Amino acid sequence: MGNSFSRREFIKISGLSLGGLSLGAGFYNKSSVPQIKEIAKGAGASISGAVKTPTVCEICFWQCAGWVHAKNGEPWKITGNDADPNSNGRLCPRGTGGIGAYLDEDRLRTPLIRKVVDGKQTFVEASWDEAFTVIADKLKKIAEEHGPECVALFTHGSGGSYFKHLLRAYGSNNITAPSYAQCRGPREEAYLLTFGEGVGSPERTDIRDAKCIVLIGSHLGENMHNTQVQEFADAVGQGATVICVDPRFSTAASKAKHWLPIRPGTDLALLLSWIHVIIKEKLYDEEYVAKYTAGFEELKREVAKYTPEWAYPITTIKPHVIVETAREMARHRPSTIVHPGRHVTWYGDDTQRVRAGAIINALLGSWGRRGGFYYPNKASVPKYKYPKYPTPTKSWRDAFPDLYPLANLALANGICDATIPKADKSCAFKGWLVYGTNLLHTLPEPKKTVEAIQNLDLLVAIDLMPAEITGYADVVLPECSYLERYDDLRALPGRVPTIALRAPAFEPKYNSKPGWWIARELGIKMGLEKYFPWKNFEEYLETRLSKVGLTLEEMRKKGVHEFEDRYPLYFEEGMQPEFDTPSGKIELASSLLASYGFDAVPRYTHHEQPPEGYYRLLYGRAPTHTFARTTNNPLLTDLMAENEVWVNKTVARLHGLKNNQSVVLVNQDGERSTKIKVKVTERIRHDSVYMVHGFGHTDKRLKRAYMRGADDTKLISRVKVDPIMGGTGMRVNFVTFESAGVS
Amino acid sequence: MARYGMVIDTKKCVGCADCVVACKTENNVPDGYCRDWIVEDVRGAFPDLHMEIRSERCNHCENAPCVRCCPTGASYTDEDYGVVLVDKDLCTGCKACIASCPYDARYVHPEGYVDKCTFCMHRVREGLDPACVAVCPTKCMYFGDLDDANSEVSKLIRSRPNHALIPEAGTKPKIFYLL
């Protein structure tokens, strides 16, 4: 690319077309939406004759297996695969609405290259070959001048595996996903430290057989992680006790026997106080603790001060409620789960908070026990054999000597920080490949993300939709939707080992291509053809399937295959209790944390509370949307087109806010949101407001989502970083209201 | 004539709206419309709150005002299943049925006729559950013959406390919500 940009402008409207094809408005052609004939009335309307193709859902990370149904060659619907233990034949609303991802007329249609035309930066439509040439040339230059390690990959979703492979073949191992340091990283580290194993995804929580489920801010049912919610509903239906700790009366709270509307930022005080009560009243599983755990005496000593009376003024949860709920948890042990949560990057001491919950699970003996945490099985399918990758000599870690010692995965925010040149940081990144993750809505402190982007020589975005990140890219590569492509076999942990196949149900629309094709063609252009020995993905899949005695044809017929060989799920069924910790035991006091100078037993730390007139910004999920990536899906937008800010009734009165009126939220740093409607409700505390994440898109190319609702990420202009593993605590921002008329 | 109805367990329902999406794709309901929907019925004041989450739709009333008031006979009760349907060829879009429905279950389809939940009769006739029932991840919905004492719906109604919506309207609704 001959152009060099002193400042990368966000290209809002992709426009300039040298080929005469406009990507602007006017593309929505109603007749392109398949019209299914009215079949509701009249006898004999047959639903047979439809064809179905196996798929694995890509609308979220749960990866449910299902069937894509087409009728008369047109897309019809997606249903779950009955043979899949990860969906039990039932998808969630997003998976059911997955057809919308295929139909969305705002999809990226063809490769785009940033160029300066008439003094203005714009996207010019390009052929795949042109786009690959630009990228390959630039990557070659970066490798020569700075080393291949100065290129990073940000990834989310199944297609990311091809780009990981490509980047490793190129010579960099700087591969990151915001799902670690902006989501479940602290949880994985906390469980590793305690039990020597992470929780994983799907979570190994045995909710199906749980008698008591304790949720710390986990809003199951609103976060629609399919089989987890299925099991939660089953457990509730069977009379399981739910203890729900949440400043908001969530869906899960409405199912709870005990709703504890805790003051945000004080969950650790409650957890420590529960540990205090469990030890003081000898409610724990003495045999289990003696046999499997280490550090009990240290734990006992450390929590002696955390009485319910101490916790009351901090948490606002009354002492008798703390005692009563602790007893309730113990009554049902070992079938009690203190849920480890999933998005847990809240306050910067998140590893320790999650560890406190893990300690309760250990005290109640629920790890490795029915109704607690099971030992997952995972299908073992040999990997495709590739030549050895070059060995990188630099890593993102070089930019953070002595920091975040227990980070087991690369930090997305860390790579972002290390892209901004500073005297004390080495390996300043020069190139980003961004696959399937809209970093402007994913990483906190979006201004910093934009600043980092200005320092890049190359930014490539590979995506389905023209989200904000693509507006900053130098080259945009349109991937086709999951309904139009093969992907690698799904092999997830679960009670039974299975694999599932995603096969294309439709031809790729427009000039979009599958991720595997994009990575392979780009690899060949970069001279890395020896890393792509397979010609197409059928060949790749046949090779892998043949190693376990299966064929692609068979998998196309059934979608899911279950393997016979499996380990027992629980200690009581013969699973060997082995813990991969320094002591070989469940560590109630962590020797590893102590060796790095951190607290071996979690200690309560005070977090700043909002100043007068300001409210803590809480955010969460809606069952109908995934992050910021589905808010333009025509089917799902029809159900929820924008988010609302939940405001306590008394607070609303104080600020003169009416239900449904539009406001602008302004945070402690003066960051302003787009307009958002107020939901006046009794369902939230007076010191917090809440919104669903993923709205407030500012990219005009997303016609349905543009400026609908507000983006919480924009208001997350500060974070508290977890010193243990580098996670970014994001619930540390405070907002107030401004009448929307002003903006 | 059978008397088909639905039982929905509000204890299990999380209000995810999968029933709404499944209905839309199954029946090609146009953008901006739906045949079923979610209600979050919140009572009380912070922190003493109660919420009932309901998946709602046409109640396929036994004493259906929409059928009685329809001037063309387009709205009718199916003789085999006791399900209230609309013959779109007979419908003139006069909206009398919409005005008469206490549940606001009907809408005018962009093509001019009145549309609503059919209990997915095209599926039921093939021995399948309605799409909303079949898709529900929490399995909180049940469909069956209320006249059959051994059907799951009948058993649930007998064994668990439940309520129908707006019974005072006297329409004899056939959807029951378990408490």
CSV table of N, CA and C in Angstrom, one decimal, chain B residues 20 25 28 34 40 58 62 66 78 86-88 100 102 104 106 112 116 135 138 144 151 160 163 170 175:
chain,number,residue,atom,x,y,z
B,20,VAL,N,-40.4,-16.7,21.1
B,20,VAL,CA,-40.8,-15.6,20.1
B,20,VAL,C,-40.0,-15.8,18.8
B,25,THR,N,-39.5,-17.5,13.0
B,25,THR,CA,-38.9,-18.2,11.9
B,25,THR,C,-39.8,-19.3,11.4
B,28,ASN,N,-42.7,-17.5,9.7
B,28,ASN,CA,-42.4,-16.3,8.8
B,28,ASN,C,-43.2,-15.1,9.2
B,34,CYS,N,-45.1,-9.9,16.1
B,34,CYS,CA,-44.8,-11.2,16.7
B,34,CYS,C,-46.2,-11.8,17.1
B,40,GLU,N,-42.9,-9.5,31.9
B,40,GLU,CA,-42.3,-9.5,33.2
B,40,GLU,C,-43.2,-8.8,34.1
B,58,CYS,N,-52.1,-15.9,22.0
B,58,CYS,CA,-53.6,-16.1,21.9
B,58,CYS,C,-53.9,-17.2,22.8
B,62,GLU,N,-62.3,-20.8,24.7
B,62,GLU,CA,-63.4,-21.6,24.4
B,62,GLU,C,-64.6,-20.7,24.0
B,66,CYS,N,-63.5,-13.1,19.6
B,66,CYS,CA,-63.0,-12.8,18.2
B,66,CYS,C,-63.8,-13.6,17.2
B,78,ASP,N,-61.4,-24.3,15.2
B,78,ASP,CA,-61.1,-25.6,14.5
B,78,ASP,C,-61.9,-26.7,15.2
B,86,VAL,N,-57.6,-18.2,11.9
B,86,VAL,CA,-58.2,-17.1,11.0
B,86,VAL,C,-58.0,-17.6,9.6
B,87,ASP,N,-59.1,-17.6,8.8
B,87,ASP,CA,-59.0,-17.9,7.4
B,87,ASP,C,-58.7,-16.6,6.7
B,88,LYS,N,-57.4,-16.5,6.3
B,88,LYS,CA,-57.0,-15.1,5.8
B,88,LYS,C,-57.7,-14.8,4.5
B,100,SER,N,-62.0,-6.9,20.2
B,100,SER,CA,-62.7,-7.7,21.1
B,100,SER,C,-61.8,-8.5,22.0
B,102,PRO,N,-59.3,-9.6,24.7
B,102,PRO,CA,-58.8,-9.0,25.9
B,102,PRO,C,-57.3,-9.2,26.1
B,104,ASP,N,-54.9,-8.8,23.5
B,104,ASP,CA,-54.2,-8.1,22.5
B,104,ASP,C,-53.3,-9.1,21.7
B,106,ARG,N,-53.8,-10.2,18.6
B,106,ARG,CA,-53.9,-10.2,17.1
B,106,ARG,C,-53.3,-8.9,16.5
B,112,GLY,N,-52.6,-7.4,4.9
B,112,GLY,CA,-54.0,-6.9,5.0
B,112,GLY,C,-54.9,-7.8,5.9
B,116,LYS,N,-52.3,-14.2,13.9
B,116,LYS,CA,-52.1,-14.5,15.3
B,116,LYS,C,-51.6,-15.9,15.5
B,135,VAL,N,-39.0,-25.6,21.1
B,135,VAL,CA,-37.7,-24.9,21.2
B,135,VAL,C,-37.2,-24.5,22.6
B,138,THR,N,-35.7,-24.1,28.5
B,138,THR,CA,-36.0,-24.4,29.9
B,138,THR,C,-37.1,-25.5,30.0
B,144,GLY,N,-51.1,-29.8,25.0
B,144,GLY,CA,-51.8,-31.1,24.9
B,144,GLY,C,-53.3,-30.9,25.0
B,151,SER,N,-53.3,-36.5,29.9
B,151,SER,CA,-52.3,-35.7,29.2
B,151,SER,C,-51.5,-34.9,30.2
B,160,ARG,N,-50.7,-28.7,40.3
B,160,ARG,CA,-50.0,-27.5,40.7
B,160,ARG,C,-50.9,-26.3,40.7
B,163,HIS,N,-52.8,-20.3,37.3
B,163,HIS,CA,-53.8,-19.3,36.9
B,163,HIS,C,-53.9,-19.0,35.4
B,170,GLY,N,-64.3,-13.7,31.0
B,170,GLY,CA,-65.3,-14.8,30.7
B,170,GLY,C,-65.1,-15.5,29.4
B,175,ILE,N,-54.8,-21.2,28.2
B,175,ILE,CA,-53.4,-21.2,28.6
B,175,ILE,C,-53.3,-21.0,30.1
